Amino acid sequence: MSKYFFPRNYIFFFLCPILMVFACKEIDKREEDIAKIEVDLKISRFDRAFAEASPSDIPDLKQQYPYLFPKQFPDSIWETKMKDTIQIEISQEVDKVFGDFQKETDELEALYQHIAYYFPESKVPHIVTLTSDVRYDDRVILTDTLLLLGLDNYLGKDHHFYRSISRYIASVLDKRFLVSDVANAFSKRVVKYPRNRTFLSRMVHYGKELYLKDKLLPNYTDGQKIGYSEEQIVWAKTNEEEIWRYFVERDLLYSTESSLDRRFLDPAPFSKFQLELDSESPGRLGRYMGWQIVRAFSGKNPEVELKQILAMPADELFKKSNYKPKR
């Protein structure tokens, strides 16, 4: 036997660390390039401007922010709001949590640097912070030129403003999810909802949105990206194989039953397997599983660019992913 012969497994374990080093260097170089991208990020603190204004300032505010002052409302409405004790308390609580907003500003700038890298044709919107009387369904509103952020929706899950809100909703009303929510709003503009109505296609759709966050928010935890606590992420990872087996054995992947959205894709306190473990599970596990499928595809096909992945039909992506949950 030649002294230069190596068993296959030996070669694999010899090469694997080398390949990982090269991959890490490539990622580091990419992040260095992204950090050098200049973005024209403009953030206006309307919430503070309104809190510090007097009735005589209303004409100036209306001129600066016409989209926040519907013409059908007289100035007396805004004068009353300025003096409203609840509005004053909301502004004070926002100030306690966010202060000068510098940390969030830095994170938003990093997000838009990543967006500019992967989507150079995309424009940076004018970001306007405001208070919205805790309209959590509209906490982030993104248009072609504007990004409105309702900061009173990010005061922390146990804040007294949220006592009447369902716990699974309140759990994501925390400032650590703010930039992730902005990334999510952007993803909905670039990841088209599928016409194919199978459960698999919808899972993969949400999986693409979450995979996009992997690229745009590389330093965020998986929990921040999907809106889970760390305990929920651990539960999902630990039970990934069992979840997948449940989907496959019940022939759910190609089902078009709309009830599967409510059970596994829509926001909910837990996923609905109709088993005893339901109460232990986090909601939206179908999205989590779609995420793992897209990650598996990317890992096996590193040459495929991000935009190609986002545009790929779910069936094709799934078949080429060779997805197998970790044991």
Short mmCIF file of N, CA and C in Angstrom, two decimals, residues 117-233:
data_model
loop_
_atom_site.label_atom_id
_atom_site.label_comp_id
_atom_site.label_asym_id
_atom_site.label_seq_id
_atom_site.Cartn_x
_atom_site.Cartn_y
_atom_site.Cartn_z
N TYR A 117 -26.34 46.02 -0.36
CA TYR A 117 -25.41 45.05 -0.93
C TYR A 117 -26.14 44.01 -1.78
N TYR A 118 -27.22 43.48 -1.24
CA TYR A 118 -27.94 42.42 -1.94
C TYR A 118 -28.98 42.95 -2.93
N PHE A 119 -29.48 44.17 -2.67
CA PHE A 119 -30.51 44.76 -3.53
C PHE A 119 -30.11 46.21 -3.84
N PRO A 120 -29.05 46.39 -4.65
CA PRO A 120 -28.53 47.74 -4.91
C PRO A 120 -29.55 48.69 -5.55
N GLU A 121 -30.58 48.12 -6.17
CA GLU A 121 -31.60 48.96 -6.80
C GLU A 121 -32.59 49.52 -5.78
N SER A 122 -32.56 49.02 -4.56
CA SER A 122 -33.52 49.43 -3.53
C SER A 122 -33.15 50.81 -2.96
N LYS A 123 -34.16 51.61 -2.66
CA LYS A 123 -33.95 52.94 -2.09
C LYS A 123 -34.10 52.90 -0.57
N VAL A 124 -33.35 53.75 0.10
CA VAL A 124 -33.45 53.85 1.55
C VAL A 124 -34.60 54.81 1.89
N PRO A 125 -35.61 54.35 2.61
CA PRO A 125 -36.74 55.23 2.93
C PRO A 125 -36.39 56.23 4.04
N HIS A 126 -37.13 57.29 4.09
CA HIS A 126 -37.05 58.24 5.19
C HIS A 126 -37.75 57.60 6.39
N ILE A 127 -37.01 57.41 7.48
CA ILE A 127 -37.56 56.75 8.66
C ILE A 127 -38.13 57.79 9.62
N VAL A 128 -39.38 57.57 10.01
CA VAL A 128 -40.05 58.50 10.93
C VAL A 128 -40.56 57.71 12.13
N THR A 129 -40.11 58.09 13.32
CA THR A 129 -40.60 57.43 14.53
C THR A 129 -41.79 58.19 15.08
N LEU A 130 -42.76 57.44 15.62
CA LEU A 130 -43.97 58.06 16.14
C LEU A 130 -44.56 57.18 17.22
N THR A 131 -45.65 57.63 17.81
CA THR A 131 -46.44 56.80 18.71
C THR A 131 -47.79 56.56 18.05
N SER A 132 -48.35 55.37 18.28
CA SER A 132 -49.52 54.96 17.50
C SER A 132 -50.68 54.49 18.37
N ASP A 133 -50.65 54.86 19.66
CA ASP A 133 -51.68 54.36 20.58
C ASP A 133 -51.69 52.83 20.61
N VAL A 134 -50.48 52.25 20.54
CA VAL A 134 -50.26 50.81 20.61
C VAL A 134 -51.09 50.06 19.55
N ARG A 135 -50.97 50.48 18.30
CA ARG A 135 -51.57 49.73 17.19
C ARG A 135 -50.52 48.74 16.69
N TYR A 136 -50.41 47.62 17.41
CA TYR A 136 -49.31 46.70 17.15
C TYR A 136 -49.39 46.05 15.78
N ASP A 137 -50.58 45.95 15.20
CA ASP A 137 -50.68 45.38 13.85
C ASP A 137 -50.05 46.28 12.80
N ASP A 138 -49.92 47.56 13.12
CA ASP A 138 -49.34 48.53 12.19
C ASP A 138 -48.08 49.16 12.76
N ARG A 139 -47.32 48.37 13.51
CA ARG A 139 -46.15 48.96 14.19
C ARG A 139 -45.04 49.34 13.21
N VAL A 140 -45.02 48.70 12.04
CA VAL A 140 -44.07 49.07 10.98
C VAL A 140 -44.86 49.23 9.69
N ILE A 141 -44.77 50.42 9.10
CA ILE A 141 -45.43 50.68 7.81
C ILE A 141 -44.36 51.14 6.83
N LEU A 142 -44.18 50.37 5.76
CA LEU A 142 -43.14 50.67 4.77
C LEU A 142 -43.77 50.98 3.42
N THR A 143 -43.39 52.13 2.86
CA THR A 143 -43.79 52.48 1.50
C THR A 143 -42.52 52.64 0.67
N ASP A 144 -42.65 53.09 -0.55
CA ASP A 144 -41.47 53.27 -1.40
C ASP A 144 -40.50 54.29 -0.81
N THR A 145 -41.03 55.29 -0.14
CA THR A 145 -40.17 56.38 0.34
C THR A 145 -40.20 56.59 1.84
N LEU A 146 -41.13 55.95 2.55
CA LEU A 146 -41.30 56.19 3.98
C LEU A 146 -41.29 54.89 4.78
N LEU A 147 -40.73 54.98 5.98
CA LEU A 147 -40.81 53.88 6.94
C LEU A 147 -41.28 54.48 8.26
N LEU A 148 -42.50 54.13 8.66
CA LEU A 148 -43.08 54.65 9.90
C LEU A 148 -42.93 53.60 10.99
N LEU A 149 -42.34 53.99 12.13
CA LEU A 149 -42.09 53.07 13.24
C LEU A 149 -42.86 53.54 14.47
N GLY A 150 -43.82 52.72 14.91
CA GLY A 150 -44.58 53.03 16.11
C GLY A 150 -43.83 52.54 17.35
N LEU A 151 -43.05 53.41 17.96
CA LEU A 151 -42.16 52.99 19.05
C LEU A 151 -42.91 52.54 20.30
N ASP A 152 -44.16 52.95 20.46
CA ASP A 152 -44.91 52.52 21.64
C ASP A 152 -45.32 51.05 21.56
N ASN A 153 -44.95 50.38 20.47
CA ASN A 153 -45.21 48.95 20.33
C ASN A 153 -43.98 48.11 20.67
N TYR A 154 -42.98 48.72 21.27
CA TYR A 154 -41.72 48.01 21.56
C TYR A 154 -41.21 48.31 22.97
N LEU A 155 -42.10 48.37 23.93
CA LEU A 155 -41.72 48.76 25.29
C LEU A 155 -41.41 47.58 26.19
N GLY A 156 -41.51 46.36 25.68
CA GLY A 156 -41.24 45.17 26.50
C GLY A 156 -42.51 44.41 26.80
N LYS A 157 -42.45 43.10 26.73
CA LYS A 157 -43.65 42.26 26.79
C LYS A 157 -44.45 42.41 28.09
N ASP A 158 -43.81 42.83 29.17
CA ASP A 158 -44.51 42.96 30.45
C ASP A 158 -44.94 44.39 30.76
N HIS A 159 -44.82 45.27 29.78
CA HIS A 159 -45.20 46.67 30.03
C HIS A 159 -46.70 46.77 30.32
N HIS A 160 -47.05 47.67 31.21
CA HIS A 160 -48.46 47.74 31.63
C HIS A 160 -49.39 48.18 30.50
N PHE A 161 -48.85 48.80 29.45
CA PHE A 161 -49.70 49.15 28.31
C PHE A 161 -50.24 47.90 27.61
N TYR A 162 -49.57 46.76 27.81
CA TYR A 162 -49.90 45.56 27.06
C TYR A 162 -50.66 44.52 27.89
N ARG A 163 -51.17 44.91 29.04
CA ARG A 163 -51.81 43.93 29.92
C ARG A 163 -53.03 43.25 29.30
N SER A 164 -53.75 43.97 28.47
CA SER A 164 -54.97 43.40 27.86
C SER A 164 -54.69 42.68 26.54
N ILE A 165 -53.41 42.62 26.13
CA ILE A 165 -53.04 42.00 24.87
C ILE A 165 -52.64 40.55 25.12
N SER A 166 -53.04 39.65 24.23
CA SER A 166 -52.68 38.24 24.36
C SER A 166 -51.17 38.10 24.53
N ARG A 167 -50.77 37.16 25.39
CA ARG A 167 -49.35 37.02 25.73
C ARG A 167 -48.49 36.68 24.52
N TYR A 168 -48.99 35.88 23.59
CA TYR A 168 -48.18 35.51 22.44
C TYR A 168 -47.92 36.71 21.52
N ILE A 169 -48.83 37.69 21.55
CA ILE A 169 -48.62 38.92 20.79
C ILE A 169 -47.68 39.85 21.55
N ALA A 170 -47.93 40.02 22.84
CA ALA A 170 -47.11 40.91 23.66
C ALA A 170 -45.66 40.45 23.70
N SER A 171 -45.42 39.16 23.53
CA SER A 171 -44.06 38.63 23.64
C SER A 171 -43.09 39.22 22.63
N VAL A 172 -43.61 39.74 21.50
CA VAL A 172 -42.73 40.32 20.49
C VAL A 172 -42.77 41.85 20.49
N LEU A 173 -43.48 42.43 21.46
CA LEU A 173 -43.53 43.90 21.56
C LEU A 173 -42.36 44.38 22.41
N ASP A 174 -41.19 44.15 21.89
CA ASP A 174 -39.95 44.46 22.60
C ASP A 174 -38.96 45.05 21.60
N LYS A 175 -38.15 45.99 22.05
CA LYS A 175 -37.28 46.69 21.11
C LYS A 175 -36.23 45.79 20.46
N ARG A 176 -35.98 44.61 21.03
CA ARG A 176 -35.01 43.72 20.39
C ARG A 176 -35.55 43.13 19.09
N PHE A 177 -36.87 43.29 18.86
CA PHE A 177 -37.47 42.81 17.61
C PHE A 177 -37.71 43.93 16.60
N LEU A 178 -37.39 45.17 16.95
CA LEU A 178 -37.75 46.30 16.09
C LEU A 178 -37.09 46.20 14.70
N VAL A 179 -35.77 46.04 14.66
CA VAL A 179 -35.07 46.01 13.37
C VAL A 179 -35.44 44.75 12.60
N SER A 180 -35.69 43.67 13.30
CA SER A 180 -36.16 42.44 12.64
C SER A 180 -37.50 42.67 11.98
N ASP A 181 -38.38 43.43 12.63
CA ASP A 181 -39.67 43.75 12.02
C ASP A 181 -39.51 44.61 10.77
N VAL A 182 -38.53 45.51 10.79
CA VAL A 182 -38.25 46.33 9.60
C VAL A 182 -37.76 45.43 8.46
N ALA A 183 -36.87 44.50 8.79
CA ALA A 183 -36.39 43.55 7.77
C ALA A 183 -37.54 42.72 7.23
N ASN A 184 -38.49 42.37 8.10
CA ASN A 184 -39.64 41.60 7.66
C ASN A 184 -40.51 42.40 6.70
N ALA A 185 -40.69 43.68 6.99
CA ALA A 185 -41.47 44.54 6.10
C ALA A 185 -40.81 44.64 4.73
N PHE A 186 -39.48 44.71 4.72
CA PHE A 186 -38.75 44.75 3.44
C PHE A 186 -38.90 43.42 2.71
N SER A 187 -38.81 42.32 3.44
CA SER A 187 -38.87 41.00 2.80
C SER A 187 -40.19 40.79 2.07
N LYS A 188 -41.27 41.35 2.61
CA LYS A 188 -42.58 41.19 1.98
C LYS A 188 -42.66 41.92 0.64
N ARG A 189 -41.74 42.84 0.41
CA ARG A 189 -41.72 43.56 -0.86
C ARG A 189 -40.89 42.82 -1.92
N VAL A 190 -40.03 41.90 -1.49
CA VAL A 190 -39.16 41.23 -2.46
C VAL A 190 -39.42 39.73 -2.57
N VAL A 191 -40.14 39.15 -1.61
CA VAL A 191 -40.47 37.73 -1.67
C VAL A 191 -41.95 37.62 -2.02
N LYS A 192 -42.25 37.20 -3.23
CA LYS A 192 -43.63 37.17 -3.70
C LYS A 192 -44.38 35.98 -3.11
N TYR A 193 -45.62 36.23 -2.69
CA TYR A 193 -46.44 35.15 -2.14
C TYR A 193 -46.79 34.17 -3.25
N PRO A 194 -46.70 32.88 -3.00
CA PRO A 194 -46.88 31.89 -4.08
C PRO A 194 -48.33 31.75 -4.53
N ARG A 195 -48.50 31.49 -5.81
CA ARG A 195 -49.82 31.15 -6.33
C ARG A 195 -50.18 29.71 -5.99
N ASN A 196 -49.17 28.87 -5.91
CA ASN A 196 -49.36 27.48 -5.51
C ASN A 196 -49.82 27.46 -4.06
N ARG A 197 -50.94 26.82 -3.79
CA ARG A 197 -51.56 26.90 -2.47
C ARG A 197 -51.24 25.70 -1.58
N THR A 198 -50.24 24.90 -1.95
CA THR A 198 -49.91 23.77 -1.09
C THR A 198 -49.27 24.26 0.20
N PHE A 199 -49.39 23.44 1.22
CA PHE A 199 -48.77 23.75 2.52
C PHE A 199 -47.26 23.91 2.36
N LEU A 200 -46.64 23.07 1.55
CA LEU A 200 -45.20 23.15 1.33
C LEU A 200 -44.82 24.50 0.73
N SER A 201 -45.56 24.96 -0.27
CA SER A 201 -45.20 26.23 -0.93
C SER A 201 -45.32 27.39 0.04
N ARG A 202 -46.31 27.33 0.93
CA ARG A 202 -46.47 28.41 1.90
C ARG A 202 -45.39 28.34 2.99
N MET A 203 -45.05 27.13 3.39
CA MET A 203 -43.94 26.96 4.34
C MET A 203 -42.65 27.55 3.76
N VAL A 204 -42.35 27.19 2.53
CA VAL A 204 -41.12 27.65 1.90
C VAL A 204 -41.14 29.16 1.69
N HIS A 205 -42.32 29.70 1.39
CA HIS A 205 -42.43 31.16 1.25
C HIS A 205 -41.97 31.87 2.52
N TYR A 206 -42.52 31.46 3.65
CA TYR A 206 -42.11 32.08 4.92
C TYR A 206 -40.67 31.73 5.26
N GLY A 207 -40.24 30.53 4.83
CA GLY A 207 -38.85 30.16 5.03
C GLY A 207 -37.90 31.08 4.27
N LYS A 208 -38.30 31.50 3.07
CA LYS A 208 -37.49 32.45 2.29
C LYS A 208 -37.38 33.79 3.02
N GLU A 209 -38.51 34.26 3.58
CA GLU A 209 -38.47 35.52 4.31
C GLU A 209 -37.49 35.45 5.47
N LEU A 210 -37.49 34.32 6.18
CA LEU A 210 -36.59 34.17 7.32
C LEU A 210 -35.15 33.98 6.86
N TYR A 211 -34.95 33.27 5.76
CA TYR A 211 -33.60 33.10 5.23
C TYR A 211 -33.04 34.46 4.79
N LEU A 212 -33.89 35.30 4.23
CA LEU A 212 -33.45 36.64 3.86
C LEU A 212 -32.94 37.39 5.09
N LYS A 213 -33.59 37.18 6.23
CA LYS A 213 -33.11 37.80 7.47
C LYS A 213 -31.74 37.26 7.87
N ASP A 214 -31.46 35.99 7.56
CA ASP A 214 -30.13 35.46 7.82
C ASP A 214 -29.08 36.32 7.13
N LYS A 215 -29.41 36.78 5.94
CA LYS A 215 -28.46 37.58 5.16
C LYS A 215 -28.43 39.05 5.61
N LEU A 216 -29.61 39.58 5.92
CA LEU A 216 -29.70 41.01 6.26
C LEU A 216 -29.35 41.30 7.71
N LEU A 217 -29.53 40.31 8.57
CA LEU A 217 -29.29 40.49 10.01
C LEU A 217 -28.37 39.38 10.52
N PRO A 218 -27.13 39.32 10.02
CA PRO A 218 -26.26 38.19 10.36
C PRO A 218 -25.90 38.08 11.83
N ASN A 219 -26.01 39.15 12.56
CA ASN A 219 -25.63 39.13 13.98
C ASN A 219 -26.83 38.94 14.91
N TYR A 220 -28.00 38.76 14.35
CA TYR A 220 -29.20 38.55 15.17
C TYR A 220 -29.37 37.07 15.47
N THR A 221 -29.99 36.78 16.59
CA THR A 221 -30.26 35.39 16.95
C THR A 221 -31.43 34.86 16.12
N ASP A 222 -31.55 33.56 16.04
CA ASP A 222 -32.70 32.97 15.35
C ASP A 222 -34.00 33.39 16.02
N GLY A 223 -33.98 33.52 17.34
CA GLY A 223 -35.17 33.95 18.06
C GLY A 223 -35.61 35.34 17.65
N GLN A 224 -34.67 36.26 17.50
CA GLN A 224 -35.01 37.62 17.08
C GLN A 224 -35.58 37.63 15.66
N LYS A 225 -35.07 36.76 14.82
CA LYS A 225 -35.52 36.74 13.43
C LYS A 225 -36.95 36.24 13.30
N ILE A 226 -37.30 35.20 14.04
CA ILE A 226 -38.63 34.60 13.88
C ILE A 226 -39.61 35.09 14.93
N GLY A 227 -39.12 35.75 15.99
CA GLY A 227 -40.02 36.22 17.04
C GLY A 227 -40.28 35.18 18.11
N TYR A 228 -39.28 34.36 18.39
CA TYR A 228 -39.37 33.34 19.44
C TYR A 228 -38.49 33.75 20.62
N SER A 229 -38.85 33.23 21.79
CA SER A 229 -37.93 33.31 22.92
C SER A 229 -36.84 32.26 22.70
N GLU A 230 -35.78 32.33 23.46
CA GLU A 230 -34.72 31.34 23.32
C GLU A 230 -35.23 29.95 23.67
N GLU A 231 -36.15 29.87 24.63
CA GLU A 231 -36.71 28.58 25.01
C GLU A 231 -37.52 27.98 23.84
N GLN A 232 -38.23 28.83 23.12
CA GLN A 232 -39.02 28.36 21.98
C GLN A 232 -38.13 27.89 20.84
N ILE A 233 -37.01 28.59 20.62
CA ILE A 233 -36.06 28.15 19.60
C ILE A 233 -35.49 26.78 19.96
#
